[in-house]
PDB file of C-alpha atoms in Angstrom:
ATOM      1  CA  MET A  16     -31.980  12.623  28.600  1.00  0.00           C
ATOM      2  CA  THR A  17     -28.275  12.682  29.442  1.00  0.00           C
ATOM      3  CA  VAL A  18     -26.026   9.711  30.110  1.00  0.00           C
ATOM      4  CA  SER A  19     -23.089  10.011  32.430  1.00  0.00           C
ATOM      5  CA  VAL A  20     -20.231   7.470  32.486  1.00  0.00           C
ATOM      6  CA  ASN A  21     -17.509   8.391  34.951  1.00  0.00           C
ATOM      7  CA  GLY A  22     -18.066  12.100  34.361  1.00  0.00           C
ATOM      8  CA  VAL A  23     -18.185  11.794  30.501  1.00  0.00           C
ATOM      9  CA  ILE A  24     -21.671  13.226  29.690  1.00  0.00           C
ATOM     10  CA  PHE A  25     -23.438  12.188  26.657  1.00  0.00           C
ATOM     11  CA  GLY A  26     -26.398  14.445  25.655  1.00  0.00           C
ATOM     12  CA  GLY A  27     -25.116  17.628  27.278  1.00  0.00           C
ATOM     13  CA  GLU A  28     -23.190  20.546  25.783  1.00  0.00           C
ATOM     14  CA  ALA A  29     -19.842  18.767  25.376  1.00  0.00           C
ATOM     15  CA  LEU A  30     -19.236  16.364  22.487  1.00  0.00           C
ATOM     16  CA  PRO A  31     -17.588  13.175  23.818  1.00  0.00           C
ATOM     17  CA  VAL A  32     -15.538  11.118  21.394  1.00  0.00           C
ATOM     18  CA  ILE A  33     -15.224   7.313  21.528  1.00  0.00           C
ATOM     19  CA  ALA A  34     -11.924   6.397  19.906  1.00  0.00           C
ATOM     20  CA  GLY A  35      -9.314   3.686  19.614  1.00  0.00           C
ATOM     21  CA  PRO A  36      -8.010   0.922  17.375  1.00  0.00           C
ATOM     22  CA  CYS A  37     -10.630  -1.349  15.941  1.00  0.00           C
ATOM     23  CA  VAL A  38      -9.201  -4.445  17.593  1.00  0.00           C
ATOM     24  CA  ILE A  39      -6.714  -4.976  20.543  1.00  0.00           C
ATOM     25  CA  GLU A  40      -3.540  -5.813  18.622  1.00  0.00           C
ATOM     26  CA  SER A  41      -1.313  -6.044  21.788  1.00  0.00           C
ATOM     27  CA  ARG A  42      -1.189  -4.829  25.237  1.00  0.00           C
ATOM     28  CA  ASP A  43       1.525  -2.301  24.538  1.00  0.00           C
ATOM     29  CA  HIS A  44      -0.203  -0.900  21.467  1.00  0.00           C
ATOM     30  CA  ALA A  45      -3.480  -0.482  23.249  1.00  0.00           C
ATOM     31  CA  VAL A  46      -1.856   1.408  26.304  1.00  0.00           C
ATOM     32  CA  LYS A  47       0.093   3.581  23.862  1.00  0.00           C
ATOM     33  CA  MET A  48      -2.998   4.519  21.731  1.00  0.00           C
ATOM     34  CA  ALA A  49      -5.041   5.229  24.808  1.00  0.00           C
ATOM     35  CA  ALA A  50      -2.313   7.447  26.391  1.00  0.00           C
ATOM     36  CA  GLU A  51      -1.637   9.324  23.094  1.00  0.00           C
ATOM     37  CA  LEU A  52      -5.341   9.832  22.363  1.00  0.00           C
ATOM     38  CA  GLN A  53      -5.975  10.987  25.886  1.00  0.00           C
ATOM     39  CA  ALA A  54      -3.232  13.618  25.537  1.00  0.00           C
ATOM     40  CA  VAL A  55      -4.944  15.030  22.400  1.00  0.00           C
ATOM     41  CA  PHE A  56      -8.425  15.103  23.752  1.00  0.00           C
ATOM     42  CA  SER A  57      -7.416  16.499  27.234  1.00  0.00           C
ATOM     43  CA  LYS A  58      -5.523  19.284  25.410  1.00  0.00           C
ATOM     44  CA  HIS A  59      -8.806  20.366  23.867  1.00  0.00           C
ATOM     45  CA  ASP A  60     -10.931  19.577  26.841  1.00  0.00           C
ATOM     46  CA  VAL A  61     -12.952  16.936  24.992  1.00  0.00           C
ATOM     47  CA  PRO A  62     -14.379  14.033  26.992  1.00  0.00           C
ATOM     48  CA  PHE A  63     -12.870  10.717  25.727  1.00  0.00           C
ATOM     49  CA  VAL A  64     -13.672   7.011  26.078  1.00  0.00           C
ATOM     50  CA  PHE A  65     -11.202   4.481  24.734  1.00  0.00           C
ATOM     51  CA  LYS A  66     -12.630   1.782  22.465  1.00  0.00           C
ATOM     52  CA  SER A  67     -11.024  -1.442  21.313  1.00  0.00           C
ATOM     53  CA  SER A  68     -12.412  -4.963  20.611  1.00  0.00           C
ATOM     54  CA  PHE A  69     -11.145  -8.176  22.236  1.00  0.00           C
ATOM     55  CA  ASP A  70     -12.695 -10.316  19.383  1.00  0.00           C
ATOM     56  CA  LYS A  71     -13.969  -9.372  15.915  1.00  0.00           C
ATOM     57  CA  ALA A  72     -16.400 -12.186  15.378  1.00  0.00           C
ATOM     58  CA  ASN A  73     -17.873 -10.936  12.204  1.00  0.00           C
ATOM     59  CA  ARG A  74     -14.831 -10.687  10.028  1.00  0.00           C
ATOM     60  CA  THR A  75     -15.486 -11.246   6.317  1.00  0.00           C
ATOM     61  CA  SER A  76     -12.916 -14.102   6.104  1.00  0.00           C
ATOM     62  CA  GLY A  77     -12.276 -16.817   8.644  1.00  0.00           C
ATOM     63  CA  ASP A  78      -8.624 -16.228   8.192  1.00  0.00           C
ATOM     64  CA  SER A  79      -8.701 -12.535   9.366  1.00  0.00           C
ATOM     65  CA  PHE A  80      -7.172 -11.563  12.669  1.00  0.00           C
ATOM     66  CA  ARG A  81      -9.870 -11.547  15.339  1.00  0.00           C
ATOM     67  CA  GLY A  82      -8.062 -10.311  18.371  1.00  0.00           C
ATOM     68  CA  PRO A  83      -6.609 -11.762  21.600  1.00  0.00           C
ATOM     69  CA  GLY A  84      -9.873 -13.178  22.959  1.00  0.00           C
ATOM     70  CA  LEU A  85     -11.875 -12.583  26.103  1.00  0.00           C
ATOM     71  CA  ASP A  86      -9.413 -13.262  28.824  1.00  0.00           C
ATOM     72  CA  GLU A  87      -6.344 -11.490  27.283  1.00  0.00           C
ATOM     73  CA  GLY A  88      -8.423  -8.681  26.025  1.00  0.00           C
ATOM     74  CA  LEU A  89     -10.020  -7.887  29.204  1.00  0.00           C
ATOM     75  CA  ALA A  90      -6.654  -7.944  30.889  1.00  0.00           C
ATOM     76  CA  THR A  91      -5.380  -5.491  28.395  1.00  0.00           C
ATOM     77  CA  LEU A  92      -8.395  -3.167  28.854  1.00  0.00           C
ATOM     78  CA  SER A  93      -7.828  -3.280  32.653  1.00  0.00           C
ATOM     79  CA  GLU A  94      -4.280  -2.214  32.004  1.00  0.00           C
ATOM     80  CA  VAL A  95      -5.450   0.551  29.802  1.00  0.00           C
ATOM     81  CA  LYS A  96      -7.585   1.915  32.615  1.00  0.00           C
ATOM     82  CA  ARG A  97      -4.822   1.490  35.280  1.00  0.00           C
ATOM     83  CA  GLU A  98      -2.277   3.229  33.158  1.00  0.00           C
ATOM     84  CA  THR A  99      -4.325   6.141  31.698  1.00  0.00           C
ATOM     85  CA  GLY A 100      -7.469   6.455  33.861  1.00  0.00           C
ATOM     86  CA  VAL A 101      -9.709   6.780  30.906  1.00  0.00           C
ATOM     87  CA  SER A 102     -13.104   5.065  30.528  1.00  0.00           C
ATOM     88  CA  VAL A 103     -13.252   2.036  28.351  1.00  0.00           C
ATOM     89  CA  LEU A 104     -15.730   0.483  25.803  1.00  0.00           C
ATOM     90  CA  THR A 105     -15.800  -2.860  24.178  1.00  0.00           C
ATOM     91  CA  ASP A 106     -18.260  -5.099  22.410  1.00  0.00           C
ATOM     92  CA  ILE A 107     -19.955  -8.459  23.271  1.00  0.00           C
ATOM     93  CA  HIS A 108     -21.152 -11.047  20.860  1.00  0.00           C
ATOM     94  CA  ILE A 109     -22.813 -13.625  23.039  1.00  0.00           C
ATOM     95  CA  PRO A 110     -24.683 -13.387  26.392  1.00  0.00           C
ATOM     96  CA  HIS A 111     -22.224 -15.121  28.631  1.00  0.00           C
ATOM     97  CA  GLN A 112     -19.464 -12.487  27.779  1.00  0.00           C
ATOM     98  CA  ALA A 113     -21.597  -9.621  29.394  1.00  0.00           C
ATOM     99  CA  LYS A 114     -20.768 -10.565  33.137  1.00  0.00           C
ATOM    100  CA  PRO A 115     -16.933 -10.693  32.851  1.00  0.00           C
ATOM    101  CA  VAL A 116     -16.854  -7.773  30.425  1.00  0.00           C
ATOM    102  CA  GLY A 117     -19.054  -5.718  32.661  1.00  0.00           C
ATOM    103  CA  GLU A 118     -16.607  -6.153  35.501  1.00  0.00           C
ATOM    104  CA  VAL A 119     -13.921  -4.339  33.530  1.00  0.00           C
ATOM    105  CA  VAL A 120     -15.363  -1.955  31.084  1.00  0.00           C
ATOM    106  CA  ASP A 121     -17.567   1.179  31.481  1.00  0.00           C
ATOM    107  CA  ILE A 122     -19.687   0.919  28.437  1.00  0.00           C
ATOM    108  CA  ILE A 123     -20.874  -2.400  26.906  1.00  0.00           C
ATOM    109  CA  GLN A 124     -21.368  -2.149  23.034  1.00  0.00           C
ATOM    110  CA  ILE A 125     -23.765  -4.306  21.079  1.00  0.00           C
ATOM    111  CA  PRO A 126     -22.508  -4.726  17.468  1.00  0.00           C
ATOM    112  CA  ALA A 127     -24.754  -3.648  14.559  1.00  0.00           C
ATOM    113  CA  PHE A 128     -25.459  -7.077  13.335  1.00  0.00           C
ATOM    114  CA  LEU A 129     -26.606  -8.245  16.805  1.00  0.00           C
ATOM    115  CA  CYS A 130     -28.633  -5.107  17.705  1.00  0.00           C
ATOM    116  CA  ARG A 131     -31.974  -6.852  18.003  1.00  0.00           C
ATOM    117  CA  GLN A 132     -30.759  -9.951  19.896  1.00  0.00           C
ATOM    118  CA  THR A 133     -32.869  -9.848  22.958  1.00  0.00           C
ATOM    119  CA  ASP A 134     -30.924 -12.171  25.113  1.00  0.00           C
ATOM    120  CA  LEU A 135     -27.730 -10.198  24.394  1.00  0.00           C
ATOM    121  CA  LEU A 136     -29.351  -6.883  25.225  1.00  0.00           C
ATOM    122  CA  SER A 137     -30.736  -8.230  28.448  1.00  0.00           C
ATOM    123  CA  ALA A 138     -27.463  -9.819  29.517  1.00  0.00           C
ATOM    124  CA  ALA A 139     -25.730  -6.308  28.852  1.00  0.00           C
ATOM    125  CA  VAL A 140     -28.306  -4.595  31.046  1.00  0.00           C
ATOM    126  CA  ARG A 141     -27.829  -7.095  33.931  1.00  0.00           C
ATOM    127  CA  THR A 142     -24.268  -5.825  34.328  1.00  0.00           C
ATOM    128  CA  GLY A 143     -25.577  -2.376  35.463  1.00  0.00           C
ATOM    129  CA  LYS A 144     -23.220  -0.684  32.937  1.00  0.00           C
ATOM    130  CA  CYS A 145     -24.166   1.777  30.156  1.00  0.00           C
ATOM    131  CA  VAL A 146     -25.187  -0.039  27.001  1.00  0.00           C
ATOM    132  CA  ASN A 147     -24.326   1.363  23.542  1.00  0.00           C
ATOM    133  CA  VAL A 148     -26.290  -0.166  20.671  1.00  0.00           C
ATOM    134  CA  LYS A 149     -24.990   0.125  17.212  1.00  0.00           C
ATOM    135  CA  LYS A 150     -27.994   0.478  14.876  1.00  0.00           C
ATOM    136  CA  GLY A 151     -27.916  -2.354  12.330  1.00  0.00           C
ATOM    137  CA  GLN A 152     -27.395  -1.449   8.609  1.00  0.00           C
ATOM    138  CA  PHE A 153     -30.635  -3.115   8.054  1.00  0.00           C
ATOM    139  CA  VAL A 154     -32.645  -1.244  10.705  1.00  0.00           C
ATOM    140  CA  ALA A 155     -34.643   1.922  10.056  1.00  0.00           C
ATOM    141  CA  PRO A 156     -33.777   4.647  12.511  1.00  0.00           C
ATOM    142  CA  GLY A 157     -37.365   4.757  13.846  1.00  0.00           C
ATOM    143  CA  ASP A 158     -37.242   1.095  14.646  1.00  0.00           C
ATOM    144  CA  THR A 159     -34.635   1.675  17.236  1.00  0.00           C
ATOM    145  CA  ALA A 160     -37.423   2.478  19.563  1.00  0.00           C
ATOM    146  CA  SER A 161     -38.183  -1.224  19.731  1.00  0.00           C
ATOM    147  CA  ILE A 162     -34.566  -1.924  20.678  1.00  0.00           C
ATOM    148  CA  VAL A 163     -34.688   0.800  23.363  1.00  0.00           C
ATOM    149  CA  LYS A 164     -37.981  -0.751  24.711  1.00  0.00           C
ATOM    150  CA  LYS A 165     -36.363  -4.214  24.994  1.00  0.00           C
ATOM    151  CA  ILE A 166     -33.543  -2.582  27.176  1.00  0.00           C
ATOM    152  CA  GLU A 167     -35.994  -0.593  29.241  1.00  0.00           C
ATOM    153  CA  ASP A 168     -38.067  -3.533  29.869  1.00  0.00           C
ATOM    154  CA  SER A 169     -35.093  -5.313  31.135  1.00  0.00           C
ATOM    155  CA  GLY A 170     -34.406  -2.595  33.577  1.00  0.00           C
ATOM    156  CA  GLY A 171     -31.853  -0.605  31.576  1.00  0.00           C
ATOM    157  CA  SER A 172     -31.763   3.294  31.563  1.00  0.00           C
ATOM    158  CA  GLN A 173     -28.154   4.134  30.662  1.00  0.00           C
ATOM    159  CA  ILE A 174     -28.619   3.729  26.888  1.00  0.00           C
ATOM    160  CA  LEU A 175     -26.695   5.088  23.951  1.00  0.00           C
ATOM    161  CA  LEU A 176     -27.542   4.526  20.306  1.00  0.00           C
ATOM    162  CA  THR A 177     -25.122   4.689  17.504  1.00  0.00           C
ATOM    163  CA  GLU A 178     -25.875   5.544  13.885  1.00  0.00           C
ATOM    164  CA  ARG A 179     -23.390   3.855  11.345  1.00  0.00           C
ATOM    165  CA  GLY A 180     -24.993   3.992   7.954  1.00  0.00           C
ATOM    166  CA  ALA A 181     -27.479   2.009   6.146  1.00  0.00           C
ATOM    167  CA  THR A 182     -27.036  -0.674   3.446  1.00  0.00           C
ATOM    168  CA  PHE A 183     -27.259   0.831  -0.033  1.00  0.00           C
ATOM    169  CA  GLY A 184     -27.192  -1.839  -2.697  1.00  0.00           C
ATOM    170  CA  TYR A 185     -24.270  -4.295  -2.509  1.00  0.00           C
ATOM    171  CA  ASN A 186     -20.937  -3.404  -0.707  1.00  0.00           C
ATOM    172  CA  ASN A 187     -21.964   0.182   0.094  1.00  0.00           C
ATOM    173  CA  LEU A 188     -23.414   2.170   2.923  1.00  0.00           C
ATOM    174  CA  VAL A 189     -25.231   5.597   2.934  1.00  0.00           C
ATOM    175  CA  SER A 190     -25.656   7.941   5.926  1.00  0.00           C
ATOM    176  CA  ASP A 191     -28.994   9.637   6.396  1.00  0.00           C
ATOM    177  CA  MET A 192     -28.448  12.463   8.860  1.00  0.00           C
ATOM    178  CA  ARG A 193     -32.135  12.547   9.691  1.00  0.00           C
ATOM    179  CA  SER A 194     -31.443   9.390  11.545  1.00  0.00           C
ATOM    180  CA  ILE A 195     -29.804  11.340  14.345  1.00  0.00           C
ATOM    181  CA  ALA A 196     -33.008  13.345  15.090  1.00  0.00           C
ATOM    182  CA  ILE A 197     -35.215  10.303  14.590  1.00  0.00           C
ATOM    183  CA  MET A 198     -33.141   8.130  17.007  1.00  0.00           C
ATOM    184  CA  GLN A 199     -32.913  10.967  19.468  1.00  0.00           C
ATOM    185  CA  SER A 200     -36.711  10.922  19.759  1.00  0.00           C
ATOM    186  CA  THR A 201     -36.286   7.691  21.740  1.00  0.00           C
ATOM    187  CA  GLY A 202     -35.169   9.943  24.558  1.00  0.00           C
ATOM    188  CA  HIS A 203     -31.515   8.700  24.520  1.00  0.00           C
ATOM    189  CA  PRO A 204     -28.319  10.238  23.283  1.00  0.00           C
ATOM    190  CA  VAL A 205     -27.212   9.289  19.838  1.00  0.00           C
ATOM    191  CA  ILE A 206     -23.573   8.773  18.664  1.00  0.00           C
ATOM    192  CA  PHE A 207     -22.419   8.873  15.092  1.00  0.00           C
ATOM    193  CA  ASP A 208     -19.869   6.325  14.031  1.00  0.00           C
ATOM    194  CA  ALA A 209     -17.806   8.114  11.334  1.00  0.00           C
ATOM    195  CA  SER A 210     -15.496   5.157  10.767  1.00  0.00           C
ATOM    196  CA  HIS A 211     -17.967   2.300   9.948  1.00  0.00           C
ATOM    197  CA  SER A 212     -20.159   4.735   8.049  1.00  0.00           C
ATOM    198  CA  ALA A 213     -17.368   5.124   5.559  1.00  0.00           C
ATOM    199  CA  GLN A 214     -16.919   1.372   5.169  1.00  0.00           C
ATOM    200  CA  ARG A 215     -17.533  -0.673   2.111  1.00  0.00           C
ATOM    201  CA  PRO A 216     -18.581  -4.089   3.506  1.00  0.00           C
ATOM    202  CA  SER A 217     -16.794  -6.992   2.014  1.00  0.00           C
ATOM    203  CA  ALA A 218     -15.867  -4.920  -0.940  1.00  0.00           C
ATOM    204  CA  ASP A 219     -12.170  -5.703  -1.006  1.00  0.00           C
ATOM    205  CA  ARG A 220     -12.378  -9.341  -1.969  1.00  0.00           C
ATOM    206  CA  ASN A 221     -12.085 -11.276   1.384  1.00  0.00           C
ATOM    207  CA  ARG A 222     -12.242  -8.180   3.619  1.00  0.00           C
ATOM    208  CA  SER A 223     -14.129  -4.916   3.879  1.00  0.00           C
ATOM    209  CA  GLY A 224     -12.900  -1.800   2.132  1.00  0.00           C
ATOM    210  CA  GLY A 225     -13.823   1.858   2.850  1.00  0.00           C
ATOM    211  CA  ASP A 226     -13.300   5.455   2.008  1.00  0.00           C
ATOM    212  CA  ARG A 227     -11.173   6.918   4.740  1.00  0.00           C
ATOM    213  CA  GLU A 228     -11.251  10.283   3.207  1.00  0.00           C
ATOM    214  CA  MET A 229     -14.956  10.483   3.783  1.00  0.00           C
ATOM    215  CA  ILE A 230     -14.629  10.183   7.572  1.00  0.00           C
ATOM    216  CA  PRO A 231     -14.167  13.978   8.108  1.00  0.00           C
ATOM    217  CA  VAL A 232     -17.052  14.673   5.586  1.00  0.00           C
ATOM    218  CA  LEU A 233     -19.421  12.412   7.539  1.00  0.00           C
ATOM    219  CA  ALA A 234     -18.285  13.429  11.031  1.00  0.00           C
ATOM    220  CA  ARG A 235     -18.792  17.218  10.230  1.00  0.00           C
ATOM    221  CA  ALA A 236     -22.203  16.466   8.829  1.00  0.00           C
ATOM    222  CA  ALA A 237     -23.185  14.586  11.927  1.00  0.00           C
ATOM    223  CA  VAL A 238     -22.011  17.178  14.312  1.00  0.00           C
ATOM    224  CA  ALA A 239     -23.856  19.879  12.407  1.00  0.00           C
ATOM    225  CA  ALA A 240     -27.011  17.595  12.569  1.00  0.00           C
ATOM    226  CA  GLY A 241     -26.707  17.680  16.330  1.00  0.00           C
ATOM    227  CA  CYS A 242     -25.257  14.241  17.244  1.00  0.00           C
ATOM    228  CA  ASP A 243     -24.433  13.702  20.975  1.00  0.00           C
ATOM    229  CA  GLY A 244     -21.057  12.119  20.525  1.00  0.00           C
ATOM    230  CA  LEU A 245     -18.728  10.660  17.919  1.00  0.00           C
ATOM    231  CA  PHE A 246     -17.170   7.174  17.341  1.00  0.00           C
ATOM    232  CA  ILE A 247     -13.951   7.207  15.395  1.00  0.00           C
ATOM    233  CA  GLU A 248     -11.521   4.309  15.184  1.00  0.00           C
ATOM    234  CA  VAL A 249      -7.989   5.508  15.245  1.00  0.00           C
ATOM    235  CA  HIS A 250      -4.682   3.832  14.562  1.00  0.00           C
ATOM    236  CA  ASP A 251      -1.096   4.953  14.467  1.00  0.00           C
ATOM    237  CA  ASP A 252      -0.264   2.960  11.304  1.00  0.00           C
ATOM    238  CA  VAL A 253      -3.469   2.632   9.296  1.00  0.00           C
ATOM    239  CA  VAL A 254      -1.777   0.581   6.521  1.00  0.00           C
ATOM    240  CA  GLN A 255      -0.726  -2.070   8.894  1.00  0.00           C
ATOM    241  CA  ALA A 256      -3.890  -2.112  11.014  1.00  0.00           C
ATOM    242  CA  LYS A 257      -5.048  -5.757  11.548  1.00  0.00           C
ATOM    243  CA  SER A 258      -8.809  -4.887  11.261  1.00  0.00           C
ATOM    244  CA  ASP A 259     -10.746  -2.404   9.277  1.00  0.00           C
ATOM    245  CA  ALA A 260      -7.560  -0.767   7.924  1.00  0.00           C
ATOM    246  CA  ALA A 261      -9.474   1.213   5.309  1.00  0.00           C
ATOM    247  CA  THR A 262     -11.557   3.135   7.771  1.00  0.00           C
ATOM    248  CA  GLN A 263      -9.376   3.932  10.656  1.00  0.00           C
ATOM    249  CA  TRP A 264      -8.239   7.468  11.033  1.00  0.00           C
ATOM    250  CA  PRO A 265      -4.517   8.211  11.344  1.00  0.00           C
ATOM    251  CA  LEU A 266      -3.452   9.137  14.908  1.00  0.00           C
ATOM    252  CA  ASP A 267      -1.223  11.977  13.669  1.00  0.00           C
ATOM    253  CA  GLN A 268      -4.307  13.566  11.942  1.00  0.00           C
ATOM    254  CA  ILE A 269      -6.763  13.256  14.804  1.00  0.00           C
ATOM    255  CA  GLU A 270      -6.127  16.567  16.424  1.00  0.00           C
ATOM    256  CA  ASN A 271      -6.727  18.731  13.257  1.00  0.00           C
ATOM    257  CA  LEU A 272      -9.964  16.806  12.718  1.00  0.00           C
ATOM    258  CA  LEU A 273     -10.982  17.345  16.283  1.00  0.00           C
ATOM    259  CA  VAL A 274     -10.370  21.008  16.297  1.00  0.00           C
ATOM    260  CA  SER A 275     -12.687  21.447  13.098  1.00  0.00           C
ATOM    261  CA  LEU A 276     -15.373  19.359  14.651  1.00  0.00           C
ATOM    262  CA  MET A 277     -15.299  21.346  17.899  1.00  0.00           C
ATOM    263  CA  ARG A 278     -15.734  24.648  15.964  1.00  0.00           C
ATOM    264  CA  ILE A 279     -18.960  23.122  14.347  1.00  0.00           C
ATOM    265  CA  ARG A 280     -20.150  21.970  17.752  1.00  0.00           C
ATOM    266  CA  GLU A 281     -19.695  25.365  19.216  1.00  0.00           C
ATOM    267  CA  ALA A 282     -21.819  26.961  16.307  1.00  0.00           C
ATOM    268  CA  VAL A 283     -24.546  24.222  16.821  1.00  0.00           C
ATOM    269  CA  ILE A 284     -24.945  24.834  20.482  1.00  0.00           C
ATOM    270  CA  ALA A 285     -24.587  28.644  20.316  1.00  0.00           C
TER     271      ALA A 285
END
């Protein structure tokens, strides 16, 4: 089954990329990042969806930067769409956020920790928008069938699933590439999150760490395994990023990574 979002097709021959800063840091930064990413992806004819969160509700520390909040965040995402024309994705954490978010974004994302929350899934479906569910680190890939059934029972059909690694002991994740094929057996496209799969949850004292250098390794493996899209958080100054600094990919290196991934994709679909 393919899913089409404003002409971006998941599950077809193209390999769409969902990319952007982990959290909205400012209006100007979000618009700048969207425009620069769009320029790179357009150059290589790669479908692109901009991603950034208005609230990071599950930060390790209560003192960490969470984002601008719902109202300011949605205003920023609206500006991104007006200025660049790209489709936009953001996540929700509680059911009442679904309606206002659905009035702005093109894809509503369900965070991994909340992937089995029935009321949240149903609220996202009621917006009529495409729903992307991040598979929880604690969920077996085959068990996403139950998540999909909840969405379908609520009337949803535009469904994406995202693989983002599984808990492996403490403060570590491991990616099982069999998950992609197993999750695709639900009949819906599967995205691979190369950023959060490289994360080390809560490993850096009061914040999450990660292995940025593993992002290309994991992304290449996922494309070779036949994923239907990629999710990569990207920042123009990774050291100063206000969220998930350890696992955002540098903006000035995204083109080289993209070129290598598209070569693998061409071989896979040949």
